[in-house]
Short mmCIF file of C-alpha atoms in Angstrom, two decimals:
data_model
loop_
_atom_site.label_atom_id
_atom_site.label_comp_id
_atom_site.label_asym_id
_atom_site.label_seq_id
_atom_site.Cartn_x
_atom_site.Cartn_y
_atom_site.Cartn_z
CA MET G 1 16.88 70.82 121.99
CA ALA G 2 19.03 69.79 124.93
CA PRO G 3 17.06 69.15 128.14
CA TRP G 4 19.32 71.44 130.25
CA ARG G 5 18.34 74.44 128.13
CA ASP G 6 14.78 74.42 129.52
CA ALA G 7 16.09 74.21 133.08
CA VAL G 8 18.30 77.34 132.81
CA PRO G 9 16.46 80.62 132.30
CA PHE G 10 18.04 82.99 129.84
CA PRO G 11 17.12 86.67 129.64
CA GLU G 12 15.69 87.90 126.43
CA GLU G 13 18.37 90.67 126.27
CA LEU G 14 21.69 91.08 128.03
CA PRO G 15 21.92 94.14 130.28
CA ASN G 16 24.16 96.96 129.05
CA PRO G 17 24.95 95.40 125.70
CA VAL G 18 28.34 96.20 124.18
CA PRO G 19 27.94 98.26 121.03
CA PRO G 20 29.51 96.63 117.99
CA ASP G 21 31.86 99.56 117.45
CA LYS G 22 33.05 99.51 121.09
CA THR G 23 34.50 95.99 121.20
CA ARG G 24 38.08 94.82 120.94
CA PHE G 25 39.72 91.44 120.92
CA ASP G 26 42.49 92.11 123.39
CA ASN G 27 42.02 89.26 125.90
CA HIS G 28 43.83 85.96 125.64
CA ASP G 29 40.87 83.94 124.30
CA HIS G 30 40.06 86.63 121.71
CA SER G 31 36.50 87.01 123.02
CA PRO G 32 34.81 90.42 122.75
CA ARG G 33 35.43 92.75 125.61
CA ALA G 34 34.02 96.20 126.16
CA VAL G 35 36.51 99.07 126.12
CA PRO G 36 35.82 101.62 128.82
CA MET G 37 35.30 105.07 127.40
CA SER G 38 37.90 106.40 129.85
CA ARG G 39 40.61 104.52 127.91
CA LYS G 40 39.71 106.04 124.59
CA ARG G 41 40.42 109.56 123.48
CA LYS G 42 37.48 111.70 124.39
CA ARG G 43 36.43 113.85 121.48
CA GLN G 44 33.35 115.91 121.05
CA PRO G 45 30.71 114.56 118.67
CA GLY G 46 31.44 115.69 115.14
CA TRP G 47 35.09 116.52 115.96
CA ARG G 48 37.35 116.85 112.93
CA PRO G 49 41.08 117.53 112.85
CA SER G 50 41.94 121.11 112.05
CA GLN G 51 43.48 122.23 108.81
CA LEU G 52 47.26 122.47 108.65
CA ASP G 53 49.69 124.76 106.90
CA VAL G 54 53.47 124.78 106.57
CA PRO G 55 54.11 127.92 108.70
CA GLN G 56 52.17 126.40 111.61
CA ILE G 57 54.03 123.08 111.37
CA LEU G 58 57.38 124.90 111.28
CA ALA G 59 56.37 126.99 114.30
CA TRP G 60 55.57 123.82 116.26
CA ALA G 61 58.88 122.27 115.15
CA ASP G 62 60.81 125.38 116.21
CA ALA G 63 59.14 125.32 119.62
CA PHE G 64 59.93 121.61 119.99
CA HIS G 65 63.57 122.24 119.06
CA GLU G 66 63.86 125.15 121.48
CA ARG G 67 62.41 123.04 124.29
CA THR G 68 64.27 119.75 123.68
CA GLY G 69 67.33 120.69 121.65
CA ARG G 70 66.22 118.23 118.95
CA TRP G 71 64.12 118.35 115.83
CA PRO G 72 61.10 116.01 115.54
CA ALA G 73 62.75 113.07 113.78
CA ARG G 74 61.14 109.74 112.87
CA SER G 75 62.12 108.25 116.23
CA LEU G 76 60.03 110.96 117.93
CA PHE G 77 56.90 110.73 115.76
CA HIS G 78 54.98 109.02 118.57
CA MET G 79 55.22 112.14 120.72
CA ALA G 80 52.50 114.75 121.03
CA VAL G 81 53.06 118.17 119.54
CA PRO G 82 53.54 120.69 122.36
CA GLY G 83 51.06 123.54 122.22
CA ALA G 84 48.75 121.74 119.77
CA VAL G 85 45.45 120.07 120.68
CA LEU G 86 45.38 116.31 120.03
CA GLU G 87 48.23 116.48 117.51
CA LYS G 88 51.06 114.00 117.03
CA TRP G 89 54.08 114.31 114.79
CA SER G 90 53.09 111.04 113.11
CA ALA G 91 49.73 112.51 112.08
CA ILE G 92 51.38 115.63 110.73
CA ASN G 93 53.89 113.55 108.77
CA SER G 94 51.03 111.47 107.32
CA ALA G 95 49.12 114.60 106.31
CA LEU G 96 52.21 116.00 104.59
CA GLY G 97 52.67 112.79 102.63
CA LYS G 98 49.05 112.09 101.68
CA GLY G 99 47.87 115.64 101.13
CA LEU G 100 45.38 115.69 104.01
CA ARG G 101 44.02 118.58 106.07
CA GLY G 102 44.67 121.22 103.43
CA LEU G 103 48.27 120.22 102.64
CA PRO G 104 49.37 119.58 99.04
CA GLY G 105 50.94 116.16 99.74
CA GLY G 106 54.02 114.47 98.38
CA SER G 107 56.18 115.65 101.25
CA SER G 108 57.15 114.56 104.76
CA LEU G 109 58.15 116.16 108.02
CA PRO G 110 61.88 115.32 107.58
CA ARG G 111 61.75 116.72 104.04
CA LEU G 112 60.01 119.89 105.23
CA LEU G 113 62.59 120.47 107.97
CA ALA G 114 65.45 119.80 105.57
CA GLU G 115 64.07 122.34 103.10
CA HIS G 116 63.16 125.12 105.55
CA ARG G 117 65.47 124.52 108.53
CA GLY G 118 68.45 122.75 107.00
CA VAL G 119 67.88 119.67 109.15
CA ARG G 120 69.68 116.58 107.82
CA ASN G 121 67.24 114.11 106.26
CA ARG G 122 68.92 110.71 106.05
CA LYS G 123 66.37 109.42 103.53
CA GLY G 124 66.79 112.41 101.26
CA LEU G 125 70.47 113.34 101.40
CA PRO G 126 71.68 115.77 98.71
CA ARG G 127 74.06 114.69 95.98
CA LEU G 128 77.77 115.04 96.60
CA THR G 129 80.45 116.20 94.17
CA HIS G 130 84.22 116.01 94.27
CA ALA G 131 84.36 119.79 94.05
CA GLN G 132 82.24 120.18 97.18
CA ILE G 133 84.27 117.60 99.11
CA LEU G 134 87.53 119.31 98.12
CA ALA G 135 86.13 122.66 99.25
CA TRP G 136 85.32 121.18 102.67
CA ALA G 137 88.79 119.59 102.83
CA ASP G 138 90.49 122.88 101.89
CA ALA G 139 88.57 124.71 104.61
CA TYR G 140 89.53 122.04 107.15
CA HIS G 141 93.20 122.23 106.13
CA GLN G 142 93.16 126.00 106.46
CA ARG G 143 91.72 125.76 109.98
CA ALA G 144 93.59 122.74 111.34
CA GLY G 145 96.84 122.80 109.37
CA ARG G 146 96.36 119.19 108.27
CA TRP G 147 94.17 117.31 105.81
CA PRO G 148 91.06 115.40 106.92
CA ARG G 149 90.86 111.61 107.02
CA GLN G 150 87.92 109.26 107.32
CA ASP G 151 88.58 108.92 111.08
CA THR G 152 89.17 112.63 111.71
CA VAL G 153 87.83 113.89 115.04
CA PRO G 154 85.56 115.78 115.27
CA GLN G 155 83.70 114.02 112.48
CA LEU G 156 81.18 116.79 111.74
CA ILE G 157 82.04 118.96 108.72
CA PRO G 158 81.30 122.64 109.46
CA GLY G 159 78.87 124.27 107.04
CA SER G 160 77.72 120.98 105.57
CA SER G 161 74.27 120.45 107.16
CA GLY G 162 75.44 117.50 109.22
CA GLU G 163 77.87 115.71 106.89
CA LYS G 164 80.64 113.62 108.49
CA TRP G 165 84.02 112.65 107.04
CA GLN G 166 83.27 108.95 107.57
CA GLY G 167 79.97 109.30 105.71
CA VAL G 168 81.61 111.14 102.83
CA ASP G 169 84.31 108.47 102.56
CA ASP G 170 81.68 105.71 102.65
CA ALA G 171 79.68 107.41 99.89
CA MET G 172 82.81 107.59 97.72
CA ARG G 173 83.66 103.93 98.29
CA ARG G 174 80.12 102.64 97.62
CA GLY G 175 79.22 105.03 94.84
CA LEU G 176 76.36 106.72 96.71
CA ARG G 177 74.77 110.15 96.30
CA GLY G 178 75.93 110.66 92.73
CA LEU G 179 79.59 109.79 93.30
CA PRO G 180 81.49 107.18 91.26
CA ARG G 181 82.21 103.87 92.96
CA ASP G 182 85.54 102.66 94.41
CA GLY G 183 86.84 106.05 95.46
CA SER G 184 87.90 107.32 98.88
CA LEU G 185 88.65 110.57 100.63
CA ALA G 186 92.35 109.72 100.82
CA ARG G 187 92.50 108.88 97.11
CA LEU G 188 90.73 112.12 96.13
CA LEU G 189 93.11 114.24 98.22
CA ALA G 190 96.13 112.40 96.81
CA GLN G 191 94.95 112.96 93.24
CA ASP G 192 93.79 116.59 93.50
CA ARG G 193 95.79 117.99 96.43
CA GLY G 194 98.95 115.89 96.39
CA VAL G 195 98.29 114.52 99.87
CA ARG G 196 100.22 111.36 100.72
CA ASN G 197 97.99 108.28 100.78
CA PRO G 198 99.75 105.49 102.74
CA GLN G 199 97.41 102.87 101.23
CA ASP G 200 98.18 103.79 97.63
CA LEU G 201 101.75 105.08 97.36
CA PRO G 202 103.27 105.77 93.94
CA PRO G 203 106.22 103.66 92.73
CA LEU G 204 109.79 104.79 93.38
CA THR G 205 112.82 104.66 91.11
CA GLU G 206 116.52 105.02 91.88
CA GLU G 207 116.67 107.97 89.47
CA GLN G 208 113.99 109.81 91.47
CA ILE G 209 115.72 109.10 94.78
CA LEU G 210 119.06 110.33 93.42
CA ALA G 211 117.38 113.50 92.15
CA TRP G 212 115.98 114.17 95.63
CA ALA G 213 119.41 113.48 97.14
CA ASP G 214 121.10 115.88 94.69
CA ALA G 215 118.59 118.60 95.60
CA PHE G 216 119.26 117.95 99.30
CA TYR G 217 123.00 118.30 98.72
CA HIS G 218 122.57 121.58 96.83
CA ARG G 219 120.45 123.01 99.67
CA THR G 220 122.52 121.84 102.65
CA GLY G 221 126.00 121.11 101.32
CA ARG G 222 125.85 117.50 102.52
CA TRP G 223 124.19 114.25 101.54
CA PRO G 224 121.11 112.85 103.31
CA ARG G 225 121.98 110.50 106.16
CA GLN G 226 120.26 108.38 108.79
CA GLU G 227 119.60 111.33 111.10
CA ASN G 228 117.56 112.93 108.30
CA GLY G 229 115.11 110.00 108.31
CA SER G 230 112.07 111.96 109.53
CA ASP G 231 112.69 114.96 107.24
CA VAL G 232 110.03 115.44 104.58
CA ILE G 233 111.56 115.57 101.10
CA PRO G 234 110.52 118.82 99.36
CA GLY G 235 108.45 118.26 96.22
CA SER G 236 107.86 114.58 97.01
CA ARG G 237 104.21 114.64 98.21
CA GLY G 238 105.13 113.80 101.79
CA GLU G 239 107.95 111.29 101.32
CA THR G 240 110.59 111.03 104.06
CA TRP G 241 114.10 109.65 103.86
CA LEU G 242 113.05 106.89 106.26
CA ASN G 243 110.29 105.79 103.86
CA VAL G 244 112.78 105.80 101.00
CA GLU G 245 115.25 103.74 103.06
CA GLN G 246 112.58 101.15 103.91
CA ALA G 247 111.56 100.84 100.28
CA LEU G 248 115.19 100.35 99.20
CA VAL G 249 115.85 97.70 101.87
CA LYS G 250 112.59 95.73 101.57
CA GLY G 251 112.02 96.07 97.83
CA LEU G 252 108.81 98.07 98.11
CA ARG G 253 107.06 100.26 95.54
CA GLY G 254 108.83 98.83 92.51
CA LEU G 255 112.39 98.80 93.88
CA PRO G 256 114.46 95.58 93.72
CA GLY G 257 115.32 95.50 97.44
CA GLY G 258 118.51 94.60 99.28
CA ALA G 259 119.90 98.13 99.01
CA THR G 260 120.23 101.18 101.25
CA LEU G 261 120.31 104.90 100.67
CA ALA G 262 123.96 105.00 101.76
CA ARG G 263 124.87 102.25 99.30
CA LEU G 264 122.94 103.93 96.49
CA LEU G 265 124.78 107.22 97.08
CA ALA G 266 128.10 105.40 97.32
CA ASP G 267 127.54 103.58 94.03
CA HIS G 268 126.17 106.53 92.03
CA ARG G 269 127.56 109.63 93.74
CA GLY G 270 130.75 108.35 95.34
CA VAL G 271 129.53 109.25 98.83
CA ARG G 272 131.42 107.58 101.66
CA ASN G 273 129.37 104.72 103.13
CA VAL G 274 130.57 104.08 106.67
CA GLY G 275 128.70 100.80 106.79
CA ASN G 276 130.41 99.45 103.67
CA LEU G 277 133.84 101.06 103.28
CA PRO G 278 136.04 99.94 100.38
CA ARG G 279 139.23 97.96 100.95
CA LEU G 280 142.48 99.85 101.44
CA MET G 281 145.89 99.06 100.00
CA VAL G 282 149.29 100.43 100.97
CA GLU G 283 149.89 101.57 97.38
CA GLN G 284 146.72 103.69 97.48
CA ILE G 285 147.70 105.20 100.83
CA LEU G 286 151.14 106.13 99.48
CA THR G 287 149.56 107.77 96.42
CA TRP G 288 147.37 109.91 98.70
CA ALA G 289 150.39 110.76 100.87
CA ASP G 290 152.47 111.83 97.85
CA ALA G 291 149.65 114.13 96.69
CA HIS G 292 149.36 115.58 100.20
CA HIS G 293 153.12 116.25 100.36
CA GLU G 294 153.10 117.88 96.95
CA HIS G 295 150.15 120.12 97.85
CA PHE G 296 151.08 121.15 101.41
CA GLY G 297 154.85 120.67 101.39
CA ARG G 298 154.75 118.23 104.31
CA TRP G 299 153.83 114.62 104.91
CA PRO G 300 150.50 113.73 106.48
CA GLY G 301 150.11 112.41 110.01
CA CYS G 302 147.28 110.72 111.88
CA ARG G 303 146.49 114.04 113.60
CA CYS G 304 147.52 116.55 110.97
CA PRO G 305 145.19 119.56 110.52
CA GLU G 306 144.36 118.59 106.92
CA GLN G 307 142.45 115.43 107.82
CA THR G 308 140.28 115.00 104.72
CA ILE G 309 142.10 113.22 101.90
CA ASP G 310 141.40 114.84 98.53
CA GLY G 311 140.01 112.49 95.88
CA SER G 312 139.31 109.70 98.41
CA PHE G 313 135.50 109.96 98.79
CA GLY G 314 135.68 111.10 102.39
CA GLU G 315 138.69 109.23 103.76
CA ARG G 316 140.58 110.81 106.67
CA TRP G 317 144.18 110.28 107.73
CA PHE G 318 143.16 109.27 111.25
CA ASN G 319 140.89 106.54 109.85
CA VAL G 320 143.64 105.31 107.55
CA ASP G 321 146.03 105.13 110.51
CA GLN G 322 143.46 103.15 112.54
CA ALA G 323 142.95 100.69 109.69
CA LEU G 324 146.73 100.17 109.45
CA ARG G 325 147.00 99.60 113.22
CA LYS G 326 143.95 97.32 113.68
CA GLY G 327 144.05 95.43 110.41
CA LEU G 328 140.80 96.83 109.02
CA ARG G 329 139.52 97.00 105.44
CA GLY G 330 141.88 94.38 104.05
CA LEU G 331 145.09 95.64 105.69
CA PRO G 332 147.29 93.23 107.71
CA GLY G 333 147.42 95.33 110.88
CA GLY G 334 150.24 96.01 113.32
CA SER G 335 151.42 99.04 111.38
CA SER G 336 150.63 102.78 111.25
CA LEU G 337 150.68 105.71 108.84
CA ALA G 338 154.01 106.86 110.26
CA ARG G 339 155.60 103.42 109.82
CA VAL G 340 154.36 103.12 106.23
CA LEU G 341 155.77 106.55 105.31
CA ALA G 342 159.02 105.86 107.16
CA ARG G 343 159.50 102.55 105.37
CA HIS G 344 158.40 103.54 101.85
CA ARG G 345 159.24 107.26 101.73
CA GLY G 346 162.02 107.58 104.30
CA VAL G 347 160.04 110.01 106.43
CA ARG G 348 161.54 110.42 109.92
CA TYR G 349 159.13 110.21 112.85
CA PRO G 350 160.32 110.10 116.48
CA GLY G 351 160.47 106.49 117.62
CA VAL G 352 159.72 105.09 114.15
CA ALA G 353 162.39 103.23 112.20
CA GLY G 354 162.95 104.34 108.62
CA ARG G 355 164.16 102.40 105.58
CA SER G 356 166.45 99.54 106.48
#
């Protein structure tokens, strides 16, 4: 034995010994330290937690919701239950899951609130169906006058127990909650409600575009033009003439590209295309003038009342006169309608020389 041990007196028993069940290793060197009774929950000897039942738990949850505006979710389980003695939401949730304190078990507080109060339980969300999603979309369209999108604001879907459009779209894309994978809200509405989906547009054909143009002409008496760009084409699932024009020019959606709506109508319907007018010849102008003279009994002029030239796809006498004067559309220029008729048909106009 070490000699210093005999020199230092040690008591036979330490005063106020720390009971084995009242120690904790919470100091830095992990040595035992007594826990003051004031820091522990004071319970009477023989105290046992009271029995629980579902109506009582729901009553506490209702009171909590009325006081805070929130339901006791998992992030609030650490809080005490107002109006209950020594109860915490975490203990109630544990009893519901393990079947303690008179409860059957196999449940949880979020599941109980979802079943009895319609509170959204993120870990036990109900299955979704296309029919249910379409019903929500129809109701939204009836209220708002437009169809919902994944970024629609407000996000919350009325009557859905907390569903959001973004969450529904995500479930369709990832195949969650009983839905098939690789879908989307936009794709479902395009397929079942004919809503235009900019990310998945159907192909276009020249025959379809011409059919829409023919229908436009029958309704309005004129052909679609640039100023009709923003008009929605009836029966086209949201197409506009501007979208059609872009597809024709850029070769989108199955079209070859390098075309325009005006050029398409000029090639297939004989509609006058101001941006690409055909060449003019004096012989053609004289043929039109002869037909005009035969029909009206007088020769045409650049400002005659009958400006539109029959059988010319929209030509006008004023435009023909301008082309003759300025040398447009293949003509040499320096002439006029009056000079051409004076020279080739002997028509007398003041100040214009006739046949030589």
